[in-house]
CSV table of C-alpha atoms and ligand atoms in Angstrom, one decimal:
chain,number,residue,atom,x,y,z
A,258,MET,CA,-9.4,15.8,29.5
A,259,LYS,CA,-10.6,13.5,26.8
A,260,PHE,CA,-14.1,13.8,25.3
A,261,ASP,CA,-16.0,11.7,22.7
A,262,LEU,CA,-18.1,13.9,20.4
A,263,ALA,CA,-20.6,12.8,17.8
A,264,VAL,CA,-20.8,14.9,14.7
A,265,LEU,CA,-23.9,14.7,12.6
A,266,PRO,CA,-23.3,17.0,9.6
A,267,GLY,CA,-26.7,16.4,8.0
A,268,ASP,CA,-27.7,18.1,4.7
A,269,GLY,CA,-27.1,21.3,2.6
A,270,ILE,CA,-24.6,23.6,4.3
A,271,GLY,CA,-24.6,21.3,7.4
A,272,PRO,CA,-21.4,19.5,6.5
A,273,GLU,CA,-19.5,22.7,5.7
A,274,VAL,CA,-20.4,24.5,8.9
A,275,ALA,CA,-19.9,21.4,11.0
A,276,ALA,CA,-16.4,21.1,9.7
A,277,GLU,CA,-15.6,24.6,11.0
A,278,GLY,CA,-17.1,23.8,14.4
A,279,VAL,CA,-14.7,20.8,14.5
A,280,LYS,CA,-11.9,23.1,13.5
A,281,ALA,CA,-12.6,25.4,16.4
A,282,LEU,CA,-12.8,22.5,18.8
A,283,GLU,CA,-9.5,21.1,17.6
A,284,ALA,CA,-7.9,24.6,18.2
A,285,VAL,CA,-9.4,24.5,21.7
A,286,GLY,CA,-7.9,21.0,22.2
A,287,ARG,CA,-4.4,22.2,21.2
A,288,LYS,CA,-4.7,25.4,23.2
A,289,PHE,CA,-6.0,23.9,26.5
A,290,GLY,CA,-4.6,20.4,26.3
A,291,HIS,CA,-7.9,18.5,25.8
A,292,SER,CA,-8.4,15.8,23.4
A,293,PHE,CA,-11.6,15.4,21.4
A,294,GLU,CA,-12.4,12.2,19.5
A,295,PHE,CA,-14.9,12.8,16.7
A,296,TYR,CA,-17.4,10.2,15.6
A,297,SER,CA,-19.4,11.0,12.4
A,298,GLY,CA,-22.9,9.8,11.7
A,299,LEU,CA,-25.8,10.4,9.3
A,300,VAL,CA,-29.0,12.2,10.1
A,301,GLY,CA,-31.8,13.8,8.0
A,302,GLY,CA,-31.9,13.6,4.2
A,303,ALA,CA,-28.4,12.1,4.1
A,304,ALA,CA,-29.7,9.2,6.3
A,305,ILE,CA,-32.9,8.8,4.3
A,306,ASP,CA,-30.8,8.4,1.1
A,307,ALA,CA,-28.5,5.9,2.8
A,308,SER,CA,-31.0,3.8,4.8
A,309,GLY,CA,-34.6,5.0,4.3
A,310,GLU,CA,-34.7,6.3,7.8
A,311,ALA,CA,-34.1,9.9,9.1
A,312,LEU,CA,-32.3,8.5,12.2
A,313,THR,CA,-30.9,5.0,12.4
A,314,ALA,CA,-30.5,3.0,15.5
A,315,GLU,CA,-26.8,2.9,14.8
A,316,THR,CA,-26.5,6.8,14.8
A,317,LEU,CA,-28.6,7.0,17.9
A,318,ARG,CA,-26.4,4.4,19.7
A,319,MET,CA,-23.3,6.3,18.6
A,320,CYS,CA,-24.7,9.5,20.1
A,321,ARG,CA,-25.6,7.8,23.3
A,322,GLY,CA,-22.0,6.7,23.7
A,323,CYS,CA,-20.6,10.2,23.4
A,324,HIS,CA,-20.4,13.2,25.7
A,325,SER,CA,-22.2,15.5,23.3
A,326,VAL,CA,-23.4,15.9,19.8
A,327,LEU,CA,-22.7,18.5,17.2
A,328,LEU,CA,-25.3,18.8,14.5
A,329,GLY,CA,-25.1,20.8,11.2
A,330,ALA,CA,-28.6,21.1,9.6
A,331,VAL,CA,-31.2,18.8,8.1
A,332,GLY,CA,-33.6,19.1,5.2
A,333,GLY,CA,-33.8,20.2,1.6
A,334,PRO,CA,-36.1,20.3,-1.5
A,335,LYS,CA,-35.1,16.7,-2.4
A,336,TRP,CA,-37.0,15.3,0.6
A,337,ASP,CA,-39.8,17.9,0.7
A,338,ASP,CA,-42.6,15.8,-0.9
A,339,PRO,CA,-45.6,16.4,1.4
A,340,LEU,CA,-46.7,12.8,0.8
A,341,ALA,CA,-43.3,11.4,1.8
A,342,LYS,CA,-43.5,8.8,4.6
A,343,VAL,CA,-40.3,10.0,6.2
A,344,ARG,CA,-38.9,13.5,6.4
A,345,PRO,CA,-35.5,14.8,7.4
A,346,GLU,CA,-37.0,16.8,10.3
A,347,ASP,CA,-38.2,13.4,11.8
A,348,GLY,CA,-34.6,12.6,12.5
A,349,LEU,CA,-34.2,15.8,14.5
A,350,LEU,CA,-37.4,15.3,16.5
A,351,ALA,CA,-36.4,11.7,17.2
A,352,LEU,CA,-32.9,12.8,18.4
A,353,ARG,CA,-34.5,15.3,20.8
A,354,LYS,CA,-37.0,12.8,22.2
A,355,GLU,CA,-34.7,9.8,22.4
A,356,LEU,CA,-31.8,11.7,23.9
A,357,GLY,CA,-34.1,13.4,26.5
A,358,LEU,CA,-33.0,16.9,25.3
A,359,PHE,CA,-35.8,18.8,27.1
A,360,ALA,CA,-34.1,22.1,27.5
A,361,ASN,CA,-33.3,24.2,24.4
A,362,LEU,CA,-31.2,27.3,25.0
A,363,ARG,CA,-31.3,29.9,22.3
A,364,PRO,CA,-29.2,32.9,23.1
A,365,VAL,CA,-29.8,36.0,20.9
A,366,LYS,CA,-27.0,38.4,21.3
A,367,MET,CA,-26.3,41.4,19.2
A,368,PHE,CA,-22.6,41.8,18.4
A,369,PRO,CA,-22.0,45.6,18.5
A,370,GLU,CA,-20.1,45.3,15.1
A,371,LEU,CA,-23.3,44.1,13.4
A,372,VAL,CA,-25.7,46.7,14.7
A,373,ASN,CA,-26.2,48.0,11.2
A,374,SER,CA,-26.8,44.6,9.6
A,375,THR,CA,-30.4,44.1,10.8
A,376,ASN,CA,-33.7,45.2,9.3
A,377,LEU,CA,-34.5,47.0,12.6
A,378,LYS,CA,-33.3,50.4,13.7
A,379,PRO,CA,-29.8,50.3,15.4
A,380,GLU,CA,-31.1,52.0,18.5
A,381,ILE,CA,-33.7,49.2,19.0
A,382,VAL,CA,-31.3,46.3,18.6
A,383,GLN,CA,-28.3,47.9,20.4
A,384,GLY,CA,-27.5,45.9,23.5
A,385,VAL,CA,-29.8,42.9,22.8
A,386,ASP,CA,-28.8,40.0,24.9
A,387,ILE,CA,-31.6,37.5,25.4
A,388,MET,CA,-31.6,33.9,26.4
A,389,VAL,CA,-34.7,31.9,25.3
A,390,VAL,CA,-35.2,28.7,27.1
A,391,ARG,CA,-37.6,26.6,25.0
A,392,GLU,CA,-39.1,23.3,26.3
A,393,LEU,CA,-38.2,20.8,23.6
A,394,THR,CA,-39.7,17.4,24.2
A,395,GLY,CA,-43.3,18.1,25.2
A,396,GLY,CA,-46.3,20.2,24.3
A,397,LEU,CA,-47.9,20.2,20.8
A,398,TYR,CA,-45.0,18.5,19.2
A,399,PHE,CA,-45.3,15.3,21.1
A,400,GLY,CA,-48.6,15.3,23.1
A,401,ARG,CA,-51.1,12.6,22.4
A,402,PRO,CA,-53.7,12.3,20.9
A,403,LYS,CA,-52.1,13.4,17.7
A,404,LYS,CA,-54.0,12.2,14.7
A,405,ARG,CA,-56.2,12.8,11.8
A,406,TRP,CA,-59.5,11.0,11.1
A,407,GLN,CA,-62.6,10.9,8.9
A,408,THR,CA,-66.0,11.8,10.3
A,409,SER,CA,-69.4,12.0,8.7
A,410,ARG,CA,-69.0,15.7,8.7
A,411,GLY,CA,-65.6,15.8,7.1
A,412,ARG,CA,-62.0,15.3,8.2
A,413,ARG,CA,-60.7,16.2,11.6
A,414,ALA,CA,-57.2,16.4,13.1
A,415,VAL,CA,-55.9,17.0,16.7
A,416,ASP,CA,-52.6,17.9,18.3
A,417,SER,CA,-52.4,18.0,22.1
A,418,MET,CA,-50.6,20.6,24.2
A,419,LEU,CA,-50.0,18.2,27.0
A,420,TYR,CA,-47.6,18.8,29.9
A,421,THR,CA,-46.9,16.9,33.0
A,422,GLU,CA,-45.9,18.7,36.2
A,423,LYS,CA,-42.4,17.1,36.0
A,424,GLU,CA,-41.9,18.4,32.5
A,425,ILE,CA,-42.9,22.0,33.5
A,426,ASP,CA,-40.9,21.8,36.7
A,427,ARG,CA,-37.6,20.9,35.1
A,428,ILE,CA,-37.7,23.4,32.3
A,429,LEU,CA,-38.6,26.2,34.7
A,430,ARG,CA,-35.7,25.3,36.9
A,431,VAL,CA,-33.4,25.7,33.8
A,432,GLY,CA,-34.8,29.2,33.4
A,433,PHE,CA,-34.2,30.1,37.1
A,434,GLU,CA,-30.7,28.6,37.1
A,435,LEU,CA,-29.7,30.6,34.0
A,436,ALA,CA,-31.3,33.8,35.5
A,437,LYS,CA,-29.0,33.4,38.5
A,438,HIS,CA,-25.9,34.1,36.4
A,439,ARG,CA,-27.5,36.9,34.3
A,440,THR,CA,-29.6,39.9,35.4
A,441,LYS,CA,-31.6,37.8,37.9
A,442,ARG,CA,-34.8,38.3,36.1
A,443,LEU,CA,-36.9,35.5,34.6
A,444,ILE,CA,-39.9,36.0,32.3
A,445,SER,CA,-42.2,33.0,32.0
A,446,VAL,CA,-44.1,33.1,28.8
A,447,ASP,CA,-47.5,31.5,28.5
A,448,LYS,CA,-51.1,31.9,27.4
A,449,ALA,CA,-52.7,31.5,30.8
A,450,ASN,CA,-55.7,33.6,29.8
A,451,VAL,CA,-56.8,30.8,27.5
A,452,LEU,CA,-54.9,27.5,28.0
A,453,GLU,CA,-55.2,25.1,30.9
A,454,SER,CA,-51.7,23.9,30.3
A,455,SER,CA,-50.5,27.5,30.6
A,456,ARG,CA,-52.3,27.9,33.9
A,457,LEU,CA,-50.6,24.9,35.4
A,458,TRP,CA,-47.3,26.2,34.0
A,459,ARG,CA,-47.9,29.6,35.7
A,460,GLN,CA,-48.8,28.0,39.0
A,461,ILE,CA,-45.7,25.8,39.0
A,462,ALA,CA,-43.6,28.9,38.1
A,463,ILE,CA,-44.9,30.7,41.1
A,464,GLU,CA,-44.2,27.7,43.4
A,465,ILE,CA,-40.6,27.3,42.1
A,466,GLY,CA,-40.2,31.0,42.3
A,467,ALA,CA,-40.5,30.8,46.1
A,468,GLU,CA,-37.3,28.7,46.1
A,469,TYR,CA,-35.5,31.5,44.2
A,470,PRO,CA,-36.2,34.6,46.2
A,471,ASP,CA,-33.3,36.5,44.5
A,472,ILE,CA,-34.8,36.1,41.0
A,473,GLU,CA,-37.5,38.5,40.0
A,474,LEU,CA,-40.2,36.4,38.2
A,475,GLU,CA,-42.5,38.0,35.7
A,476,HIS,CA,-45.3,36.3,33.7
A,477,MET,CA,-45.9,37.4,30.1
A,478,LEU,CA,-48.6,36.3,27.6
A,479,VAL,CA,-47.0,35.0,24.5
A,480,ASP,CA,-48.7,37.5,22.2
A,481,ALA,CA,-47.5,40.4,24.3
A,482,CYS,CA,-44.0,38.8,24.3
A,483,ALA,CA,-44.0,38.7,20.5
A,484,MET,CA,-44.7,42.4,20.5
A,485,ARG,CA,-42.1,43.2,23.1
A,486,LEU,CA,-39.4,41.4,21.2
A,487,ILE,CA,-39.7,44.0,18.4
A,488,GLN,CA,-40.7,47.0,20.5
A,489,ARG,CA,-38.1,46.9,23.3
A,490,PRO,CA,-35.9,43.8,22.9
A,491,ALA,CA,-33.0,45.2,24.9
A,492,SER,CA,-35.3,45.2,28.0
A,493,LEU,CA,-35.6,41.3,27.9
A,494,ASP,CA,-33.2,38.8,29.5
A,495,VAL,CA,-34.1,35.2,30.2
A,496,LEU,CA,-37.4,33.9,28.7
A,497,VAL,CA,-38.7,30.4,29.5
A,498,THR,CA,-41.6,28.9,27.5
A,499,GLU,CA,-43.2,25.8,26.1
A,500,ASN,CA,-42.2,24.1,22.8
A,501,THR,CA,-44.4,25.7,20.1
A,502,PHE,CA,-44.3,29.2,21.6
A,503,GLY,CA,-40.5,28.9,21.8
A,504,ASP,CA,-40.2,27.8,18.2
A,505,ILE,CA,-42.1,30.8,17.0
A,506,LEU,CA,-40.5,33.4,19.3
A,507,THR,CA,-37.0,32.3,18.5
A,508,ASP,CA,-37.4,32.7,14.8
A,509,GLU,CA,-38.7,36.1,15.5
A,510,ALA,CA,-35.9,36.9,17.9
A,511,SER,CA,-33.3,35.7,15.5
A,512,MET,CA,-33.9,38.8,13.4
A,513,LEU,CA,-32.6,40.9,16.2
A,514,ALA,CA,-29.0,39.6,15.8
A,515,GLY,CA,-28.5,40.6,12.2
A,516,SER,CA,-28.5,37.1,10.7
A,517,MET,CA,-29.6,33.6,11.4
A,518,GLY,CA,-26.0,32.7,10.6
A,519,MET,CA,-25.0,34.1,14.0
A,520,LEU,CA,-27.2,32.2,16.3
A,521,PRO,CA,-26.2,29.0,18.2
A,522,SER,CA,-28.3,26.7,20.3
A,523,ALA,CA,-27.9,24.0,22.9
A,524,SER,CA,-30.4,21.2,23.7
A,525,LEU,CA,-29.7,19.8,27.1
A,526,ALA,CA,-30.7,16.6,28.9
A,527,GLY,CA,-30.1,18.2,32.3
A,528,ILE,CA,-30.2,21.4,34.3
A,529,PRO,CA,-27.1,23.6,33.6
A,530,GLY,CA,-26.2,24.2,37.2
A,531,ASP,CA,-25.7,20.4,37.8
A,532,LYS,CA,-22.2,19.2,38.4
A,533,GLY,CA,-20.3,17.0,36.0
A,534,ILE,CA,-20.9,16.5,32.3
A,535,THR,CA,-24.4,17.3,31.1
A,536,PHE,CA,-25.3,15.5,27.8
A,537,GLY,CA,-26.3,17.9,25.1
A,538,MET,CA,-26.8,18.4,21.4
A,539,TYR,CA,-25.5,21.6,19.8
A,540,GLU,CA,-26.6,23.1,16.5
A,541,PRO,CA,-26.8,26.4,14.6
A,542,ILE,CA,-30.4,27.6,14.5
A,543,HIS,CA,-30.3,28.2,10.8
A,544,GLY,CA,-31.4,25.5,8.4
A,545,SER,CA,-29.6,23.6,5.6
A,546,ALA,CA,-29.8,26.5,3.1
A,547,PRO,CA,-29.7,24.2,0.0
A,548,SER,CA,-29.1,27.1,-2.4
A,549,ARG,CA,-25.8,28.0,-0.6
A,550,ALA,CA,-24.6,24.4,-0.2
A,551,GLY,CA,-21.2,23.3,-1.5
A,552,ARG,CA,-20.1,26.8,-2.4
A,553,ASN,CA,-18.0,27.7,0.7
A,554,VAL,CA,-20.1,30.8,1.4
A,555,ALA,CA,-22.1,29.8,4.5
A,556,ASN,CA,-21.5,31.6,7.8
A,557,PRO,CA,-20.0,29.1,10.2
A,558,ILE,CA,-20.2,31.4,13.2
A,559,ALA,CA,-23.5,30.0,14.5
A,560,THR,CA,-21.9,26.5,14.5
A,561,VAL,CA,-18.7,27.7,16.1
A,562,LEU,CA,-20.7,29.5,18.8
A,563,SER,CA,-22.7,26.3,19.3
A,564,CYS,CA,-19.4,24.5,20.0
A,565,GLY,CA,-18.7,27.3,22.5
A,566,MET,CA,-22.0,26.5,24.2
A,567,MET,CA,-21.0,22.8,24.2
A,568,LEU,CA,-17.8,23.6,26.1
A,569,ARG,CA,-19.7,25.8,28.6
A,570,PHE,CA,-22.9,23.8,29.2
A,571,SER,CA,-21.9,20.2,28.6
A,572,LEU,CA,-18.2,19.8,29.1
A,573,LYS,CA,-17.9,22.5,31.7
A,574,LEU,CA,-14.8,24.0,30.2
A,575,GLU,CA,-15.5,27.6,30.9
A,576,ASN,CA,-12.1,29.0,29.8
A,577,ALA,CA,-12.3,27.2,26.5
A,578,ALA,CA,-15.8,28.5,26.0
A,579,ASP,CA,-14.7,32.1,26.7
A,580,ALA,CA,-11.8,31.6,24.2
A,581,VAL,CA,-14.3,30.6,21.4
A,582,GLU,CA,-16.6,33.5,22.0
A,583,HIS,CA,-13.8,35.9,22.3
A,584,ALA,CA,-12.3,34.6,19.0
A,585,VAL,CA,-15.5,35.3,17.2
A,586,ALA,CA,-15.8,38.8,18.6
A,587,GLU,CA,-12.2,39.5,17.6
A,588,VAL,CA,-12.6,38.3,14.0
A,589,LEU,CA,-15.8,40.4,13.7
A,590,SER,CA,-14.1,43.5,15.2
A,591,ARG,CA,-11.3,43.2,12.5
A,592,GLY,CA,-14.1,43.5,9.9
A,593,HIS,CA,-14.2,40.0,8.5
A,594,ARG,CA,-17.6,39.1,7.3
A,595,THR,CA,-19.4,36.3,5.4
A,596,TYR,CA,-22.0,37.2,2.8
A,597,ASP,CA,-24.9,37.4,5.2
A,598,ILE,CA,-23.4,40.1,7.4
A,599,VAL,CA,-21.2,41.9,4.9
A,600,GLU,CA,-21.7,45.6,4.5
A,601,PRO,CA,-22.6,47.0,1.1
A,602,GLY,CA,-19.5,47.5,-1.1
A,603,LYS,CA,-17.2,45.2,1.0
A,604,SER,CA,-16.2,41.7,0.0
A,605,PRO,CA,-17.2,38.7,2.0
A,606,ILE,CA,-15.0,35.8,3.0
A,607,GLY,CA,-15.8,32.1,2.7
A,608,THR,CA,-16.8,29.5,5.2
A,609,LYS,CA,-13.4,28.0,5.5
A,610,GLU,CA,-11.6,31.3,5.7
A,611,MET,CA,-13.9,32.5,8.5
A,612,GLY,CA,-13.3,29.1,10.3
A,613,ASP,CA,-9.5,29.5,10.0
A,614,LEU,CA,-9.5,33.0,11.3
A,615,ILE,CA,-11.5,32.0,14.3
A,616,ALA,CA,-9.3,28.9,15.0
A,617,ASP,CA,-6.2,31.2,14.9
A,618,LYS,CA,-7.8,33.6,17.4
A,619,VAL,CA,-8.6,30.6,19.7
A,620,LEU,CA,-4.9,29.6,19.6
A,621,ALA,CA,-3.9,33.2,20.3
A,622,PHE,CA,-6.3,33.6,23.3
B,87,LIG,C1,-36.4,24.4,15.1
B,87,LIG,C2,-37.0,23.9,13.9
B,87,LIG,C3,-37.6,22.6,14.1
B,87,LIG,C4,-38.7,22.8,15.2
B,87,LIG,C5,-38.2,21.8,12.9
B,87,LIG,C6,-37.1,21.7,11.8
B,87,LIG,C7,-38.8,20.5,13.3
B,87,LIG,O1,-38.0,24.8,13.4
B,87,LIG,O2,-35.5,23.8,15.6
B,87,LIG,O3,-36.8,25.5,15.6
B,87,LIG,O4,-39.9,23.1,14.9
B,87,LIG,O5,-38.4,22.6,16.4
B,88,LIG,MG1,-38.1,26.7,14.5
């Protein structure tokens, strides 16, 4: 089959890791007889430098015309002035909102080979395989009112954790659908002891739960969930939660997998079980790591695994997705490591070398 893919390399190490993602997809194309046409565009700091905007109408139009988007990373010290009118992150938030990418899937999986590379005890992280489903286009990030104003008693500011029934319903369904294909347990994370939006969330979760009698639904308060992630992470499977809670919990959870450089993500405009192509944007969860940029040291695995998620969740090429994941596991099992996951005393390999090894394993699948 033929697919059009937008590639937005962004800033810092973004272009280097995106190139390795493209390399893996090209290997998939050769191996499985698909053809991928890549269209490149600017986003983030790179777009601000070129046009003054973090996301241009042209890039957005290009993304809309493609089946999926691969994004590297955005941001860097050059654009960090707190008084700046436009920030690289604005480009990312605009992409999410404009492309309707409401469902953010962040799998946190411990590769057995890396069990000694985390800060936590190996027996705690052993077997960790969590899927966090984060709502991505609502809640505190986008709710109105959102403003700052002057009063006679000083300055005030407000952000609103606003959710509509429709927004809650569709993200919970993503959680239930994913749980079907995993251990059939879903944990809905909220703060229903304090927040009204969480109480509506919990009520809708219970209503939808009735449509999924095979899935065991549990509710967990977000503070308790933060604790459980460190205490007994291997006991968790699918978590579904609102935007800000998901942002915080996924940074915490990323520490369970050894390195941010290992973790992919998918942001979908539809429910994964739906037939046909689901539009999505795929990106590593790490940032632009400016201090590592341009040195061929970054770990491209998170980006390559993001391409694997694209094959699985958007393009519905299950075999090809398996090949990519298998290739990464094979390369790790042969002891190849980038700097972030290398064991003391061993030498790391570079970004390109890691990408080449993975592409070779895809071809040999
Ligand atoms: C993430 C990031 C973004 C977010 C930032 C860069 C706007 O932290 O993808 O988790 O808060 O969503
Ligand atoms: Mg974050």
